Structure formats: C-alpha cells, structure tokens
CSV table of C-alpha atoms and ligand atoms in Angstrom, one decimal:
chain,number,residue,atom,x,y,z
S,111,MET,CA,1.9,-3.2,110.9
S,112,ASP,CA,2.8,-4.5,107.5
S,113,PHE,CA,0.6,-2.0,105.9
S,114,LEU,CA,2.2,0.9,107.8
S,115,LYS,CA,5.7,-0.3,106.7
S,116,TYR,CA,4.5,-0.5,103.1
S,117,PHE,CA,3.1,3.1,103.4
S,118,GLU,CA,6.4,4.3,104.9
S,119,ASN,CA,8.2,2.8,101.9
S,120,ILE,CA,6.0,4.7,99.5
S,121,MET,CA,6.5,7.9,101.4
S,122,ASP,CA,10.2,7.4,101.3
S,123,PHE,CA,10.1,6.9,97.6
S,124,PHE,CA,8.2,10.2,97.1
S,125,ARG,CA,10.7,12.0,99.3
S,126,SER,CA,13.7,10.6,97.4
S,127,PRO,CA,15.5,12.6,94.7
S,128,VAL,CA,14.6,9.8,92.2
S,129,TRP,CA,11.0,10.9,92.3
S,130,LYS,CA,12.0,14.6,91.8
S,131,TYR,CA,14.1,13.7,88.8
S,132,MET,CA,11.3,11.6,87.3
S,133,ILE,CA,8.9,14.6,87.6
S,134,TYR,CA,11.5,16.8,85.9
S,135,GLY,CA,11.9,14.2,83.2
S,136,ILE,CA,8.2,14.0,82.5
S,137,ILE,CA,7.9,17.8,82.4
S,138,PHE,CA,10.9,17.9,80.0
S,139,ILE,CA,9.3,15.3,77.7
S,140,LEU,CA,6.0,17.1,77.7
S,141,ILE,CA,7.7,20.4,76.7
S,142,VAL,CA,9.6,18.6,73.9
S,143,VAL,CA,6.3,17.0,72.6
S,144,TRP,CA,4.6,20.3,72.8
S,145,LEU,CA,7.3,22.1,70.9
S,146,SER,CA,7.4,19.4,68.3
S,147,PHE,CA,3.6,19.9,67.8
S,148,VAL,CA,4.2,23.5,67.2
S,149,TYR,CA,7.1,22.8,64.8
S,150,TRP,CA,5.1,20.1,63.0
S,151,THR,CA,2.1,22.4,62.5
S,152,TYR,CA,4.3,25.2,61.2
S,153,ARG,CA,5.9,23.0,58.6
S,154,ASP,CA,2.7,21.3,57.6
S,155,ALA,CA,0.9,24.6,57.2
S,156,LYS,CA,3.7,26.0,55.1
S,157,LEU,CA,3.6,22.9,52.8
S,158,ARG,CA,-0.1,23.4,52.4
S,159,ASN,CA,0.4,27.1,51.6
S,160,THR,CA,-1.7,28.3,54.6
S,161,SER,CA,-0.7,30.8,57.3
S,162,ALA,CA,2.0,28.9,59.1
S,163,VAL,CA,2.9,31.4,61.8
S,164,PHE,CA,-0.8,31.8,62.7
S,165,TRP,CA,-1.3,28.1,63.1
S,166,ALA,CA,2.0,27.5,64.9
S,167,PHE,CA,0.9,30.2,67.4
S,168,ILE,CA,-2.6,28.6,67.9
S,169,VAL,CA,-1.0,25.2,68.6
S,170,PHE,CA,1.6,26.9,70.9
S,171,VAL,CA,-1.3,28.4,73.0
S,172,LEU,CA,-3.9,25.6,72.8
S,173,ASN,CA,-1.5,22.6,72.3
S,174,TYR,CA,-3.5,19.4,71.7
S,175,LEU,CA,-6.7,21.3,71.2
S,176,GLY,CA,-5.1,23.7,68.7
S,177,LEU,CA,-3.6,20.7,66.8
S,178,ILE,CA,-7.0,19.0,66.5
S,179,ILE,CA,-8.6,22.2,65.2
S,180,TYR,CA,-5.8,22.6,62.7
S,181,ILE,CA,-6.0,19.0,61.5
S,182,ILE,CA,-9.8,19.4,61.0
S,183,ILE,CA,-9.7,22.7,59.0
S,184,ARG,CA,-6.4,22.6,57.2
S,185,PRO,CA,-6.4,22.5,53.4
S,186,PRO,CA,-6.6,18.9,52.3
S,187,GLU,CA,-3.6,18.8,50.0
S,188,TYR,CA,0.0,19.8,49.9
S,189,ILE,CA,0.6,22.7,47.5
S,190,GLU,CA,3.4,20.6,45.8
S,191,ASP,CA,0.9,17.8,45.3
S,192,ILE,CA,-1.5,20.1,43.5
S,193,VAL,CA,1.2,21.4,41.2
S,194,GLU,CA,2.6,17.9,40.6
S,195,ARG,CA,-0.9,16.5,39.8
S,196,ASP,CA,-1.6,19.3,37.3
S,197,LEU,CA,1.7,18.7,35.6
S,198,GLU,CA,1.0,15.0,35.4
S,199,ILE,CA,-2.4,15.7,33.8
S,200,LYS,CA,-0.9,18.0,31.2
S,201,ARG,CA,1.9,15.5,30.4
S,202,THR,CA,-0.7,12.7,29.9
S,203,GLU,CA,-2.8,14.9,27.7
S,204,MET,CA,0.1,15.9,25.6
S,205,LEU,CA,1.2,12.3,25.3
S,206,LEU,CA,-2.3,11.2,24.3
S,207,SER,CA,-2.8,13.9,21.7
S,208,SER,CA,0.5,13.3,20.1
S,209,ALA,CA,0.3,9.5,20.1
S,210,ILE,CA,-3.1,9.1,18.6
S,211,LEU,CA,-3.3,9.6,14.8
S,212,ARG,CA,-6.6,9.9,13.2
S,213,CYS,CA,-7.8,9.2,9.7
S,214,PRO,CA,-8.4,12.5,7.9
S,215,THR,CA,-11.6,11.2,6.3
S,216,CYS,CA,-13.5,9.2,9.0
S,217,GLY,CA,-11.6,10.3,12.2
S,218,LYS,CA,-11.0,6.7,13.3
S,219,GLU,CA,-7.7,5.9,15.1
S,220,ILE,CA,-5.0,4.8,12.8
S,221,LYS,CA,-1.3,3.9,13.1
S,222,ASP,CA,1.6,5.7,11.6
S,223,ASP,CA,2.5,2.9,9.2
S,224,PHE,CA,-1.0,2.2,8.0
S,225,VAL,CA,-1.2,2.2,4.2
S,226,ILE,CA,-5.0,2.4,4.1
S,227,CYS,CA,-7.6,3.3,6.7
S,228,PRO,CA,-9.2,0.0,7.9
S,229,ASN,CA,-12.5,1.7,8.5
S,230,CYS,CA,-13.2,3.8,5.3
S,231,ARG,CA,-10.5,2.5,3.0
S,232,LYS,CA,-9.0,5.9,2.4
S,233,LYS,CA,-5.5,5.6,1.0
S,234,LEU,CA,-3.1,7.0,3.6
S,235,LYS,CA,0.3,5.9,2.4
S,236,LYS,CA,1.8,4.2,-0.6
S,237,PRO,CA,4.2,1.3,-0.3
S,238,CYS,CA,7.7,2.0,-1.7
S,239,VAL,CA,8.1,0.3,-5.1
S,240,GLN,CA,11.4,-1.1,-4.0
S,241,CYS,CA,11.4,-1.9,-0.2
S,242,GLU,CA,7.6,-1.6,0.4
S,243,LYS,CA,7.9,0.6,3.4
S,244,PRO,CA,4.9,2.9,3.9
S,245,LEU,CA,5.6,6.3,2.4
S,246,ASN,CA,3.7,9.6,2.4
S,247,LEU,CA,1.7,10.0,-0.8
S,248,ASP,CA,3.5,13.1,-2.0
S,249,TRP,CA,7.1,11.8,-1.4
S,250,LYS,CA,9.1,11.7,-4.6
S,251,VAL,CA,11.8,9.4,-3.3
S,252,CYS,CA,11.9,6.7,-0.7
S,253,PRO,CA,13.8,7.9,2.4
S,254,TYR,CA,14.7,4.3,3.3
S,255,CYS,CA,16.1,2.9,0.1
S,256,LYS,CA,16.6,6.0,-2.1
S,257,SER,CA,14.6,4.6,-4.9
S,258,GLU,CA,12.6,7.0,-7.1
S,259,GLN,CA,8.8,6.7,-6.7
T,1344,LIG,ZN1,-10.9,6.4,7.5
T,1345,LIG,ZN1,12.0,2.1,-0.3
C-alpha cells in the first residue's frame, strides 16, 4: 500500500506543471549551450585565421561532435600570437645587435667606454688629457670638458 501511494506521488509530480517547466528549462539551457558552442567556434576560428563560417556551421550541425573535431584539427596558434612572437624576436635581435660592440681587430665583445681591448690590446679610445673620459681616437676636442686633445 505504501508503495502504491509513493508511486501515485511520483505520477502526480510528472503530471504537474512544475515538471513541464523543468523540461522547458532544460531544453532552453541545452539550446543556449549549443548556440554558445557555435559562437565560441566562430570566434576561435576567426582568431586562428581559419574558415570561421565553415566551422561554426559544422558545430551547428554536429554540436559536441563538431566541436571535438574542430578542437582536434584547428591551427594550434592564434594569428595574433604568431605576429606578436615574430615582432618579439625581431625586437630582441635588434636589441642584441645594437647592444653588443665588438673589437675591430679580434672580434671579442667590448664595452663602449673601453680604452683598450682586454683581449688583443688594440687601442680603442684615448683618455682625455684633462678629465680622462674615454674619447674616440680621432676627436680633436673633448666633448665633456672642451679641452683640446
Ligand atoms: Zn681585440
Ligand atoms: Zn675631457
């Protein structure tokens, strides 16, 4: 008897409008999730510079399956990342090539204010007669203290 009553209660629940609205709610959520999959695929494919409309359509038709296929075969990088990385490499290269000075004789790395190459002893600069700042060998006057060389 108790079991029958219990069963009755369940059947009442399924007949009630609450159940109906729950079903509507679930269907609504599924549609929202589905459409957001399509939107996400469209945006992601566009960022990766691959055919966005085509992939959005595939996900629209196949849903989860389409999304999985897309994630497997999409290009691995965002197009902006590629451009950004290339720029970064160029910037670093420029920085390195401009920062490193080399001895004209032996090619070893030197600093801008070295008077002599520490490796081959080539005279690189001359100290100012007055203030002793390192000057280029061909300078006639010291740019720091104006004294004639
Ligand atoms: Zn040298
Ligand atoms: Zn000087």
